[in-house]
Amino acid sequence: MSTSSAESSPAVSGLDYDDTALTLALPGSSTDPAGADRKRAAHAAHDKPPSSKARAVGWPPVRAYRRNALREDAKLVKVAVDGAPYLRKVDLAAHDGYADLLCAVHGMFASCLAIRRGADDGTKLVDSITDAEYVPTYEDKDGDWMLVGDVPWKMFVESCKRIRLMKSSEAVNLCKN
Amino acid sequence: MGFGPGRSQSFFLVLAAARSEKLGGRGSHVQIGYEWQMCFFVCLLISCWFLGERNNLETGRKRIPSCSSSSKAVLGEGTMTYFPEEVVEHIFSFLPAQRDRNTVSLVCKVWYEIERLSRRSVFVGNCYAVRAERVALRFPNVRALTVKGKPHFADFNLVPPDWGGYAGPWIEAAARGCVGLEELRMKRMVVSDESLELLSRSFPRFRALVLISCEGFSTDGLAAIASHCKLLSELDLQENEVEDRGPRWLSCFPDSCTSLVSLNFACIKGEVNAGLNLSYAPTLDASDLTKMISRCVKLQRLWVLDCISDKGLQVVASSCKDLQELRVFPSDFYVAGYSAVTEEGLVAISLGCPKLNSLLYFCHQMTNAALITVAKNCPNFTRFRLCILEPGKPDVMTNQPLDEGFGAIVRECKGLRRLSISGLLTDKVFMYIGKYAKQLEMLSIAFAGDSDKGMMHVMNGCKNLRKLEIRDSPFGDAALLGNVAKYETMRSLWMSSCNVTLKGCQVLASKMPMLNIEVINEWDGCNEMEENHGELPKVEKLYVYRTTAGARDDAPNFVKIL
């Protein structure tokens, strides 16, 4: 399940909005708080630049199967989490960057993973029970296992073949380019 | 008035015989005119009402009155059974609808027994509304079983993975108690390879498997089906998440397999006369597409992408006079993207296709005027789903909410059973829906409404409402608790990103013990509660459904059942 941002208010389910952004008001519309939430949600779309991929989770209401079928540039890769009993697939082309991808992966493995804010204000994925940190790694075109986040996003999308969230104890021997 | 079971039985039997005659049924000897049929029908309704309200498989709570005599086939004084069991069973066979059979099983214990042993088809709309073992015990001779799992919004990633909806218990219960099973249909369920293996080995007469929007299995499971179901005639896989382990499974169909009639996977194919699905073909040239469609004059069902454009829809309107169902899917999912279909295409279709009763239409803009015209042209809609891609977008001409347009739809289309609304909508549209949509069974709401009043209009007005799903709308505890008895008459309620609080859900749980109130919070709740500083935390996702099974025991840790 993909979400656009971990920090956005849940009340607008993933739509980013800025309190100080200008919003268009309808002629004769009231300014009551009950309507404000809805208007924010409604007009957040106006505030977004056309090139942005930001959109509400699960909107428009089209089945994942159909979305993937139509996306010509889909880049589906398998995601494995150490200790989880199943694999998931994520479409790298559907995400803006590493933060977006991290949220999506968290959403897919919600029962095993939690998100924590790190000291450097970055976010990381941890085991939801033991709080042990997961290290996201990926296998590239050459078959080498690398740490996620070291190369520019587009280069990552280009070369990533699959993703594995390793328990950090196992990741110590990973080579870092 | 003295309507006892005996009289209702005899009225019923005469009615059933009369109806079979009317339907051109088989071998009934009774000749009864239409007026008498209506008279008996009314008497039947009165007697069934007198004896007990509508029973529903999902609730199964009604007590069955016993007959004065427990013997089944003895004819004598004081007994209710004027006819042998076989005759009663034969008459029941003219009642295919599950609702009618449920009603009939309420009349008395003998009829309950006859009905349950002769029931061939069972539909379970919510797998958590009733225990699988109970269904298998009650209907041991079932041949066709349909089970649905996750709520509808799971299709759009609003339900986290591992929420539930496991097929395992159903297949296991059927394997133990219903060995005559021939057909299994599942929607939005998690099916494992082990379950498919068990399925393939447990039912010697199994012939049809339909899986829609399911997940959890691989082609290995399909290989088991192909290998062991000797009588398989239908394998229908639509939009499932299947782990592909290679094409080996296709070769598992035995060489002697002559039974397979319908094999459908990856996308839906149909005969060109009956239905055409082009919704996975974005590269089809628009003019080729319209040339092809203009020749399909008998087309009843058409699924296309919006690349067809308004012009293409005009061709459809002028060629396909038998069209009953139209689905126009978006090829570009971005809110600010380009779509070739507008309200004009929809109006053209409504003018040209008078038989249209089912619509799913994705577009970027709509007007009240267009919807009002569509409503006048096509009063026969039973399913009307309009998705304007930009949440909360008003009438593109007048900048007004689309309340009047949808109001016209519910007012004119008196048989409307399913409705999805979108665009800018105030509480007014819900007032219209509550007032006019009396046959409505399923309503989908997104980014709509101003206040609790909106939802309450629907809860109080829509008498036949079974499924209500809401996202990103400002409905809170007052709406949730405004008509709690209503939930007993509904299959389920889904609310996500609304204003419902945990407190409201707890109150609902305490008032209605026959409901499961599932609070789904994927995110770590701790952080949010600290930040709110005492303000009541909002429930991110809420799923409420009636059940006879109590709280389910397979819920993951992010689901709290109150």
XYZ file of C-alpha atoms in Angstrom:
739
model
C 0.000 0.000 0.000
C 1.525 3.289 -0.972
C 1.178 6.529 0.881
C 2.613 9.818 -0.085
C 3.956 11.046 3.231
C 4.369 9.838 6.768
C 4.185 13.320 8.186
C 0.877 14.465 6.718
C -2.182 14.653 8.890
C -4.219 11.453 8.723
C -7.390 13.470 8.440
C -6.638 14.154 4.813
C -5.254 10.695 4.162
C -1.926 11.509 2.646
C -2.696 14.686 0.742
C -0.048 17.258 1.524
C -1.355 20.694 2.322
C 0.267 23.825 3.564
C -1.619 25.945 6.061
C -0.322 29.079 4.486
C -1.151 28.165 0.911
C -3.657 30.304 -0.911
C -6.861 28.470 -1.555
C -9.642 29.338 -3.910
C -12.999 29.865 -2.290
C -16.288 29.228 -4.019
C -18.648 32.198 -4.437
C -20.840 32.457 -1.363
C -19.078 29.683 0.493
C -18.933 29.830 4.259
C -15.803 29.664 6.367
C -17.063 27.237 9.023
C -14.525 24.705 10.271
C -16.674 21.771 9.237
C -16.304 22.796 5.662
C -12.692 23.800 5.974
C -11.363 20.282 6.053
C -13.302 19.326 2.992
C -12.262 22.460 1.139
C -8.665 21.843 2.041
C -8.908 18.399 0.638
C -10.740 19.677 -2.397
C -8.403 22.514 -3.162
C -5.169 20.871 -2.252
C -5.226 19.500 -5.752
C -5.201 23.032 -7.173
C -2.100 23.872 -5.211
C -0.086 21.060 -6.636
C 2.069 21.709 -9.664
C 0.830 19.643 -12.605
C 4.000 17.608 -12.743
C 3.693 16.360 -9.187
C 2.530 12.821 -8.637
C 1.062 13.618 -5.237
C -2.456 12.291 -4.918
C -4.663 10.824 -2.240
C -4.131 7.220 -1.272
C -6.371 4.952 -3.248
C -7.563 7.720 -5.536
C -8.809 7.522 -8.209
C -10.576 4.317 -7.275
C -8.967 1.974 -9.757
C -7.829 -1.509 -8.837
C -4.085 -1.973 -8.468
C -4.201 -4.619 -11.155
C -5.544 -2.167 -13.681
C -3.120 0.582 -12.669
C -0.157 -1.680 -13.166
C -1.446 -3.014 -16.435
C -1.679 0.456 -17.943
C 1.554 1.819 -16.696
C 3.985 1.245 -19.546
C 6.978 2.355 -17.581
C 6.154 0.260 -14.544
C 9.165 -0.902 -12.652
C 7.935 -3.647 -10.397
C 10.450 -5.130 -8.026
C 10.031 -7.677 -5.269
C 10.454 -6.528 -1.706
C 11.505 -9.005 0.954
C 11.665 -8.257 4.655
C 13.781 -10.544 6.809
C 11.460 -12.468 9.053
C 8.260 -11.692 7.144
C 6.478 -14.726 5.691
C 5.621 -13.176 2.346
C 6.990 -11.068 -0.479
C 5.449 -7.938 -1.925
C 5.942 -6.049 -5.141
C 6.421 -2.309 -5.413
C 6.349 -0.147 -8.508
C 9.439 2.084 -8.317
C 8.176 4.270 -11.147
C 5.188 5.252 -9.043
C 7.292 6.981 -6.399
C 9.036 10.315 -6.232
C 12.013 9.416 -4.159
C 13.409 7.426 -1.299
C 11.097 8.878 1.349
C 8.063 8.034 -0.722
C 9.332 4.528 -1.310
C 10.017 4.008 2.371
C 6.433 4.952 3.193
C 5.128 2.583 0.596
C 7.195 -0.304 1.907
C 6.080 0.447 5.426
C 2.499 0.373 4.257
C 2.975 -3.021 2.656
C 4.432 -4.593 5.741
C 2.402 -2.696 8.308
C 2.090 -5.681 10.584
C 5.854 -6.127 10.986
C 7.272 -2.670 10.486
C 7.038 0.690 12.148
C 8.534 4.018 11.182
C 10.775 5.867 13.582
C 12.330 9.246 13.250
C 16.087 9.112 13.416
C 18.421 11.575 15.157
C 19.300 13.203 11.843
C 15.606 13.824 11.150
C 15.535 11.037 8.622
C 13.049 8.206 9.000
C 13.884 4.567 9.230
C 12.056 1.292 9.354
C 12.194 -0.811 12.478
C 10.689 -4.039 13.684
C 7.391 -3.129 15.288
C 7.931 -5.431 18.264
C 11.646 -5.429 19.012
C 12.448 -1.988 17.597
C 15.425 -3.520 15.838
C 16.412 -1.430 12.865
C 16.063 -2.681 9.310
C 18.617 -1.759 6.689
C 17.154 -1.382 3.223
C 19.343 -3.002 0.609
C 18.913 -3.744 -3.057
C 20.362 -5.957 -5.721
C 21.584 -4.019 -8.716
C 22.026 -4.967 -12.359
C 25.429 -6.466 -11.666
C 24.101 -8.704 -8.944
C 25.719 -6.756 -6.132
C 23.867 -5.949 -2.947
C 24.010 -2.238 -2.123
C 22.597 0.064 0.484
C 19.471 1.904 -0.586
C 19.900 5.636 -0.702
C 23.468 6.051 -1.852
C 22.852 6.861 -5.497
C 20.515 9.434 -7.048
C 16.921 8.249 -7.203
C 16.674 7.906 -10.957
C 19.839 5.858 -11.073
C 18.440 3.639 -8.342
C 15.196 3.052 -10.241
C 17.220 2.203 -13.322
C 19.444 -0.375 -11.682
C 17.407 -1.903 -8.884
C 16.269 -5.454 -9.480
C 14.906 -6.262 -6.059
C 14.860 -4.976 -2.528
C 15.582 -6.672 0.761
C 15.171 -5.224 4.194
C 17.916 -6.803 6.220
C 18.209 -6.963 9.947
C 21.042 -4.520 10.643
C 23.136 -7.216 12.297
C 23.418 -8.958 8.966
C 24.148 -5.849 6.979
C 27.531 -5.051 8.507
C 29.403 -6.858 5.800
C 27.669 -5.054 2.989
C 29.975 -3.089 0.757
C 29.084 0.531 0.356
C 30.086 2.229 -2.932
C -57.084 -13.789 12.026
C -55.675 -17.130 12.866
C -52.985 -17.607 10.270
C -51.160 -20.615 11.514
C -48.325 -22.368 9.818
C -50.702 -24.784 8.176
C -52.632 -22.143 6.348
C -49.549 -20.312 5.264
C -48.151 -23.585 4.006
C -51.147 -24.291 1.872
C -51.305 -20.763 0.563
C -47.663 -20.945 -0.180
C -47.809 -24.243 -1.972
C -50.646 -23.098 -4.168
C -48.806 -19.885 -4.882
C -45.600 -21.653 -5.776
C -47.458 -23.921 -8.100
C -49.233 -20.937 -9.595
C -46.005 -19.045 -10.076
C -44.413 -21.986 -11.755
C -47.312 -22.024 -14.161
C -46.823 -18.341 -14.834
C -43.145 -18.867 -15.476
C -43.926 -21.659 -17.841
C -42.588 -24.047 -15.237
C -42.434 -27.725 -15.337
C -45.349 -29.978 -14.792
C -47.604 -28.077 -12.479
C -51.205 -29.113 -12.674
C -52.710 -26.023 -11.187
C -54.228 -23.492 -13.510
C -54.716 -20.213 -11.738
C -55.443 -16.822 -13.192
C -53.285 -13.807 -12.549
C -55.636 -12.178 -10.047
C -55.688 -15.274 -7.853
C -51.910 -15.438 -7.996
C -51.688 -11.929 -6.652
C -54.219 -12.747 -3.947
C -52.211 -15.751 -2.816
C -49.020 -13.765 -2.981
C -50.440 -11.156 -0.648
C -51.633 -13.876 1.732
C -48.185 -15.389 1.679
C -46.593 -12.104 2.584
C -49.025 -11.585 5.432
C -48.480 -15.053 6.858
C -44.721 -14.883 6.585
C -44.710 -11.475 8.192
C -46.949 -12.744 10.950
C -44.667 -15.632 11.698
C -41.393 -13.842 11.722
C -39.452 -11.140 10.035
C -37.095 -11.650 7.160
C -34.363 -14.011 8.067
C -31.036 -13.582 6.479
C -28.290 -16.142 6.308
C -25.891 -13.562 7.623
C -27.778 -13.044 10.879
C -29.540 -16.369 11.360
C -30.958 -15.250 14.642
C -34.607 -16.116 14.323
C -36.213 -18.915 16.260
C -38.152 -21.357 14.187
C -41.654 -22.121 15.405
C -42.224 -25.850 15.730
C -45.109 -27.616 14.106
C -47.634 -29.295 16.297
C -46.494 -32.631 14.975
C -42.873 -33.549 14.507
C -43.489 -36.355 12.087
C -42.513 -35.473 8.630
C -44.595 -37.487 6.231
C -47.601 -38.630 8.246
C -50.901 -37.322 7.046
C -53.313 -37.053 9.881
C -55.245 -34.663 11.968
C -53.350 -31.659 13.337
C -50.309 -32.049 11.133
C -49.068 -29.289 8.906
C -47.651 -31.481 6.235
C -50.330 -31.865 3.639
C -47.706 -32.891 1.153
C -44.789 -35.295 1.319
C -41.337 -33.828 1.685
C -40.422 -34.510 -1.905
C -43.274 -32.374 -3.145
C -42.401 -29.512 -0.830
C -38.797 -29.742 -1.929
C -39.854 -29.692 -5.555
C -41.880 -26.573 -4.983
C -38.949 -24.924 -3.216
C -36.863 -25.584 -6.297
C -38.841 -22.845 -8.034
C -37.406 -20.356 -5.580
C -33.826 -19.790 -6.620
C -33.417 -16.506 -4.774
C -31.667 -16.932 -1.463
C -33.878 -14.378 0.205
C -37.027 -16.318 -0.652
C -35.509 -19.559 0.576
C -34.457 -17.917 3.834
C -37.984 -16.669 4.331
C -39.478 -20.061 3.608
C -37.176 -21.742 6.104
C -38.717 -19.583 8.818
C -42.217 -21.023 8.480
C -41.659 -24.067 10.633
C -38.995 -26.592 11.604
C -40.008 -29.114 8.999
C -39.721 -26.574 6.238
C -36.423 -25.373 7.674
C -35.071 -28.898 7.425
C -36.395 -29.521 3.942
C -35.089 -26.194 2.716
C -31.612 -26.494 4.169
C -31.049 -29.999 2.871
C -32.190 -29.045 -0.594
C -30.313 -25.735 -0.796
C -27.939 -25.797 -3.724
C -26.560 -22.282 -3.751
C -25.292 -20.218 -0.826
C -24.108 -16.631 -0.933
C -22.094 -15.206 1.967
C -21.621 -11.473 1.449
C -19.255 -11.042 4.385
C -17.063 -13.943 5.423
C -16.978 -12.649 8.996
C -20.741 -12.380 9.391
C -21.142 -16.069 10.044
C -18.898 -18.996 10.905
C -17.872 -21.217 8.022
C -18.617 -24.389 10.024
C -22.117 -23.201 10.661
C -22.809 -22.701 6.982
C -21.382 -26.105 6.128
C -23.465 -27.770 8.835
C -26.666 -26.110 7.781
C -26.277 -26.703 4.049
C -24.462 -30.006 3.562
C -25.704 -30.445 0.023
C -24.653 -27.093 -1.314
C -23.298 -27.145 -4.861
C -22.373 -23.494 -5.429
C -20.769 -21.347 -2.738
C -19.926 -17.662 -3.015
C -17.935 -15.890 -0.306
C -16.721 -12.304 -0.134
C -13.962 -11.123 2.144
C -12.406 -7.685 2.386
C -14.430 -4.498 2.206
C -14.721 -2.938 -1.245
C -12.236 -0.139 -0.558
C -9.559 -2.800 -0.196
C -9.442 -2.714 -3.990
C -7.970 0.784 -3.716
C -5.325 -0.007 -1.109
C -7.302 1.451 1.780
C -7.217 -1.797 3.733
C -3.754 -2.808 4.935
C -2.367 -6.145 3.869
C -2.912 -8.949 6.393
C -6.226 -7.461 7.478
C -7.932 -10.788 6.962
C -10.444 -12.389 4.640
C -8.846 -15.823 4.616
C -10.357 -18.456 2.398
C -8.791 -21.316 4.353
C -11.551 -21.779 6.954
C -14.210 -21.824 4.222
C -12.489 -24.379 2.067
C -11.718 -26.512 5.085
C -15.281 -26.393 6.387
C -16.650 -27.256 2.962
C -14.155 -30.092 2.588
C -15.446 -31.555 5.851
C -19.149 -31.039 5.356
C -20.079 -30.330 1.744
C -18.372 -32.854 -0.475
C -20.822 -32.325 -3.299
C -19.474 -28.822 -3.900
C -19.189 -28.009 -7.594
C -18.627 -24.274 -7.791
C -16.685 -21.839 -5.648
C -16.647 -18.083 -6.147
C -14.525 -15.840 -4.015
C -14.020 -12.121 -4.061
C -11.394 -10.103 -2.200
C -10.141 -13.037 -0.189
C -6.729 -14.346 0.700
C -6.364 -17.791 -0.822
C -3.265 -19.869 -0.180
C -1.759 -22.543 -2.369
C -2.488 -25.022 0.422
C -6.156 -24.105 0.269
C -6.210 -24.552 -3.497
C -4.535 -27.914 -3.073
C -7.150 -28.950 -0.502
C -9.885 -27.695 -2.792
C -8.573 -29.700 -5.697
C -8.578 -32.921 -3.677
C -11.770 -32.627 -1.668
C -14.587 -32.286 -4.167
C -14.896 -35.008 -6.796
C -17.543 -33.123 -8.768
C -15.841 -29.732 -8.654
C -16.212 -27.874 -11.943
C -16.022 -24.105 -11.553
C -13.598 -21.803 -9.746
C -13.962 -18.030 -9.913
C -11.500 -15.796 -8.066
C -11.912 -12.048 -8.306
C -9.506 -9.546 -6.771
C -7.970 -12.223 -4.548
C -4.381 -12.733 -3.451
C -2.070 -15.053 -1.572
C -1.638 -17.809 -4.116
C 0.744 -18.672 -6.888
C 0.616 -20.587 -10.113
C 1.499 -23.683 -8.056
C -1.956 -23.555 -6.523
C -3.453 -23.272 -9.984
C -1.383 -26.279 -11.027
C -3.081 -28.307 -8.288
C -6.492 -27.268 -9.580
C -5.558 -28.093 -13.130
C -4.135 -31.476 -12.162
C -6.789 -32.808 -9.829
C -10.128 -31.293 -10.826
C -11.058 -33.741 -13.520
C -14.389 -32.167 -14.280
C -13.236 -28.569 -14.355
C -15.243 -26.598 -16.894
C -14.699 -23.042 -15.719
C -11.610 -21.355 -14.365
C -12.098 -17.624 -14.094
C -9.378 -15.467 -12.593
C -10.008 -11.741 -12.635
C -7.607 -9.128 -11.371
C -5.914 -11.290 -8.772
C -2.468 -10.872 -7.286
C -0.972 -14.177 -8.363
C 2.642 -14.984 -7.813
C 3.894 -16.151 -11.135
C 6.141 -19.178 -10.802
C 6.215 -19.907 -14.476
C 3.935 -21.391 -17.098
C 4.280 -24.946 -15.839
C 0.791 -24.879 -14.387
C -0.761 -24.598 -17.811
C 0.618 -27.966 -18.771
C -0.966 -29.566 -15.722
C -4.285 -29.861 -17.425
C -4.447 -33.537 -18.321
C -4.298 -34.440 -21.993
C -7.663 -36.036 -21.673
C -9.148 -32.801 -20.383
C -12.143 -32.214 -22.569
C -14.281 -30.567 -19.944
C -12.800 -27.085 -19.870
C -15.189 -24.694 -21.526
C -14.283 -21.330 -20.133
C -10.750 -20.342 -19.282
C -10.239 -16.756 -18.415
C -7.252 -15.141 -16.848
C -5.381 -11.861 -17.110
C -8.331 -10.005 -18.476
C -11.929 -10.507 -19.168
C -12.801 -11.759 -22.576
C -16.271 -12.244 -23.850
C -18.069 -12.849 -27.043
C -18.107 -9.744 -29.158
C -21.861 -9.853 -29.312
C -22.354 -9.958 -25.601
C -19.430 -8.025 -24.259
C -16.220 -6.354 -25.281
C -13.413 -5.467 -22.919
C -10.898 -3.088 -24.397
C -9.951 -1.534 -21.106
C -6.435 -2.966 -21.168
C -5.618 -1.715 -24.658
C -4.336 1.835 -24.529
C -2.465 1.624 -27.812
C -5.513 0.882 -29.907
C -5.914 3.669 -32.409
C -9.023 5.727 -31.697
C -10.346 5.570 -35.242
C -9.758 1.819 -35.503
C -11.501 1.438 -32.224
C -14.575 3.349 -33.293
C -14.672 1.536 -36.639
C -14.727 -1.771 -34.814
C -17.335 -0.717 -32.324
C -19.604 0.730 -34.984
C -19.924 -2.782 -36.357
C -20.846 -4.313 -33.006
C -24.492 -3.435 -33.193
C -25.590 -6.113 -30.767
C -23.135 -5.085 -28.080
C -24.605 -5.214 -24.585
C -21.551 -4.613 -22.489
C -18.578 -2.386 -23.310
C -15.490 -1.630 -21.249
C -13.114 0.955 -22.728
C -10.441 3.474 -21.824
C -11.163 7.179 -21.981
C -8.956 7.431 -25.062
C -12.142 6.577 -26.900
C -13.023 10.274 -26.429
C -16.421 11.961 -26.650
C -16.415 11.423 -30.418
C -15.957 7.711 -29.930
C -18.765 7.621 -27.416
C -20.997 9.298 -29.973
C -20.231 6.453 -32.361
C -21.111 3.984 -29.640
C -24.343 5.859 -29.030
C -25.359 5.690 -32.657
C -24.332 2.058 -33.223
C -24.898 0.091 -30.059
C -28.585 0.374 -29.405
C -28.646 -2.702 -27.191
C -25.965 -1.419 -24.845
C -26.767 -2.149 -21.214
C -23.471 -1.667 -19.449
C -20.717 0.859 -20.131
C -17.442 1.315 -18.272
C -15.001 4.063 -19.218
C -11.703 3.779 -17.350
C -9.037 6.451 -16.984
C -5.826 6.013 -18.920
C -4.117 8.801 -17.040
C -4.416 8.682 -13.276
C -3.017 12.078 -12.529
C -5.573 14.517 -11.256
C -4.375 17.318 -13.480
C -3.953 15.122 -16.503
C -5.816 15.010 -19.724
C -8.930 13.060 -20.386
C -10.645 12.817 -23.696
C -14.090 12.158 -22.259
C -16.283 14.807 -20.731
C -19.923 15.241 -19.807
C -20.744 15.457 -23.511
C -19.801 11.854 -24.160
C -22.025 10.747 -21.319
C -24.974 12.751 -22.597
C -24.511 11.289 -26.074
C -24.579 7.772 -24.670
C -27.709 8.500 -22.671
C -29.439 9.772 -25.816
C -28.453 6.850 -27.988
C -28.611 3.881 -25.640
C -32.015 3.727 -23.975
C -31.363 0.294 -22.472
C -28.349 1.456 -20.508
C -28.689 0.368 -16.876
C -25.136 0.111 -15.579
C -22.489 2.817 -15.779
C -18.953 3.371 -14.507
C -17.539 6.621 -15.867
C -14.215 8.262 -15.063
C -13.801 11.813 -16.326
C -12.262 15.139 -15.427
C -15.353 17.298 -15.534
C -19.108 17.204 -15.193
C -22.072 19.565 -15.114
C -25.426 19.493 -13.375
C -27.139 20.096 -16.688
C -25.549 17.006 -18.203
C -26.525 14.818 -15.267
C -30.083 16.102 -15.337
C -30.274 15.271 -19.046
C -28.778 11.829 -18.495
C -31.293 11.137 -15.739
C -34.197 12.049 -18.004
C -32.897 9.971 -20.906
C -31.996 6.892 -18.894
C -34.392 6.311 -16.036
C -33.480 2.644 -15.979
C -30.158 2.886 -14.246
C -29.630 0.246 -11.582
C -25.911 1.021 -11.159
C -24.545 4.538 -11.580
C -20.947 5.241 -10.676
C -19.415 8.549 -11.661
C -15.842 9.334 -10.722
C -14.634 12.866 -11.369
C -10.912 12.502 -11.019
C -10.268 15.671 -9.075
C -11.724 15.400 -5.564
C -14.305 18.083 -4.809
C -14.447 19.562 -8.285
C -17.572 21.648 -8.942
C -19.781 21.952 -12.019
C -17.286 23.069 -14.624
C -19.696 25.578 -16.180
C -21.385 27.115 -13.154
C -18.900 26.366 -10.373
C -21.771 25.074 -8.288
C -21.820 21.810 -6.361
C -23.150 18.816 -8.255
C -25.995 18.261 -5.800
C -28.695 18.955 -8.379
C -27.225 16.626 -10.955
C -27.006 13.638 -8.657
C -30.345 14.627 -7.183
C -31.874 14.225 -10.621
C -30.284 10.795 -10.991
C -31.784 9.451 -7.762
C -35.126 11.081 -8.449
C -35.552 9.723 -11.979
C -33.900 6.339 -11.612
C -36.310 4.698 -9.262
C -34.648 1.311 -9.527
C -31.182 2.545 -8.608
C -29.405 -0.038 -6.458
C -25.831 1.174 -6.545
C -24.472 4.733 -6.594
C -21.006 6.293 -6.408
C -20.809 10.061 -6.221
C -17.933 12.490 -6.702
C -17.130 16.110 -7.349
C -18.083 19.012 -5.115
C -21.068 17.934 -3.021
C -22.792 19.448 -0.014
C -25.224 17.954 2.499
C -27.963 18.676 -0.009
C -27.078 15.753 -2.257
C -27.511 13.452 0.727
C -30.881 14.956 1.430
C -31.879 14.005 -2.116
C -30.430 10.542 -1.767
C -32.238 9.922 1.499
C -35.460 11.207 0.026
C -35.513 9.475 -3.347
C -33.108 6.547 -3.449
C -35.432 4.036 -1.866
C -34.048 0.995 -3.661
C -30.434 1.951 -3.058
C -28.363 -0.895 -1.643
C -24.819 0.370 -1.972
C -23.510 3.937 -1.712
C -19.899 5.092 -2.131
C -18.933 8.562 -0.921
C -15.600 10.350 -1.244
C -14.641 13.932 -0.377
C -18.284 14.981 0.015
C -20.664 16.626 2.464
C -20.500 19.436 4.993
C -21.681 17.961 8.274
C -23.081 14.992 10.148
C -26.484 15.814 8.676
C -25.344 14.499 5.336
C -24.688 10.985 6.538
C -27.801 11.028 8.667
C -30.001 11.776 5.665
C -28.724 8.570 4.116
C -28.966 6.455 7.253
C -32.524 7.541 7.903
C -33.845 7.666 4.367
C -32.390 4.780 2.380
C -34.544 1.900 3.491
C -32.751 -0.784 1.517
C -29.207 0.325 2.215
C -26.867 -2.619 2.717
C -23.384 -1.244 2.179
C -22.186 2.262 2.942
C -18.572 3.228 2.316
C -17.230 6.687 3.023
C -13.800 8.266 2.783
C -12.466 11.754 3.450
C -15.796 13.270 4.434
C -16.617 15.361 7.531
C -18.920 12.891 9.268
C -18.300 12.266 12.935
C -19.682 10.578 16.019
C -23.095 12.204 15.821
C -23.608 10.691 12.386
C -22.168 7.354 13.422
C -24.516 7.125 16.389
C -27.528 8.823 14.861
C -29.353 5.618 13.918
C -27.636 2.650 15.509
C -30.448 0.203 14.824
C -29.853 0.713 11.114
C -26.575 -1.212 11.225
C -28.456 -4.362 12.017
C -30.193 -4.116 8.657
C -26.983 -3.470 6.758
C -24.110 -5.686 5.775
C -21.395 -3.175 6.572
C -20.199 0.404 7.014
C -16.738 1.662 6.099
C -15.463 5.065 7.147
C -11.916 6.268 6.582
C -10.371 9.699 7.087
C -13.606 11.036 8.549
C -14.177 12.684 11.925
C -15.159 9.661 13.957
C -13.403 9.282 17.315
C -12.528 6.243 19.361
C -15.062 7.287 21.971
C -17.830 7.264 19.376
C -16.862 3.782 18.276
C -16.860 2.566 21.861
C -20.336 3.937 22.410
C -21.523 2.167 19.274
C -19.947 -1.075 20.435
C -21.668 -0.864 23.795
C -25.055 -0.162 22.251
C -24.898 -2.825 19.538
C -23.341 -6.094 20.684
C -24.289 -7.880 17.482
C -21.893 -5.725 15.489
C -18.157 -6.021 15.101
C -16.568 -2.582 15.304
C -13.114 -2.779 13.782
C -10.792 0.149 14.335
C -7.872 -0.057 11.936
C -4.843 2.073 12.731
C -1.807 1.320 10.681
C 0.396 4.009 12.079
C 1.945 3.823 15.466
C -0.787 5.389 17.573
C 1.511 6.689 20.315
C 3.000 9.626 18.449
C -0.356 10.983 17.360
C -1.932 10.788 20.793
C 0.909 12.775 22.349
C 0.635 15.520 19.768
C -3.091 15.911 20.161
C -2.766 17.096 23.764
C -5.939 15.622 25.082
C -8.036 16.101 21.964
C -9.896 12.942 21.129
C -7.916 10.913 18.652
C -9.663 10.373 15.364
C -10.137 6.899 14.084
C -8.297 6.545 10.806
C -10.272 3.614 9.467
C -13.474 2.092 10.758
C -15.244 -1.041 9.574
C -18.563 -1.990 11.139
C -20.531 -5.108 10.242
C -23.241 -7.269 11.693
C -22.293 -10.794 12.612
C -23.427 -13.934 14.359
C -19.850 -15.068 14.781
C -18.627 -12.610 17.398
C -15.194 -11.006 17.272
C -12.981 -12.776 14.776
C -9.875 -14.528 16.017
C -7.667 -13.905 12.997
C -7.365 -10.137 13.325
C -3.840 -8.658 13.029
C -2.361 -6.427 15.713
C -3.285 -3.185 13.956
C -6.985 -4.043 14.081
C -8.818 -3.465 17.326
C -12.256 -5.044 17.631
C -14.360 -3.216 20.191
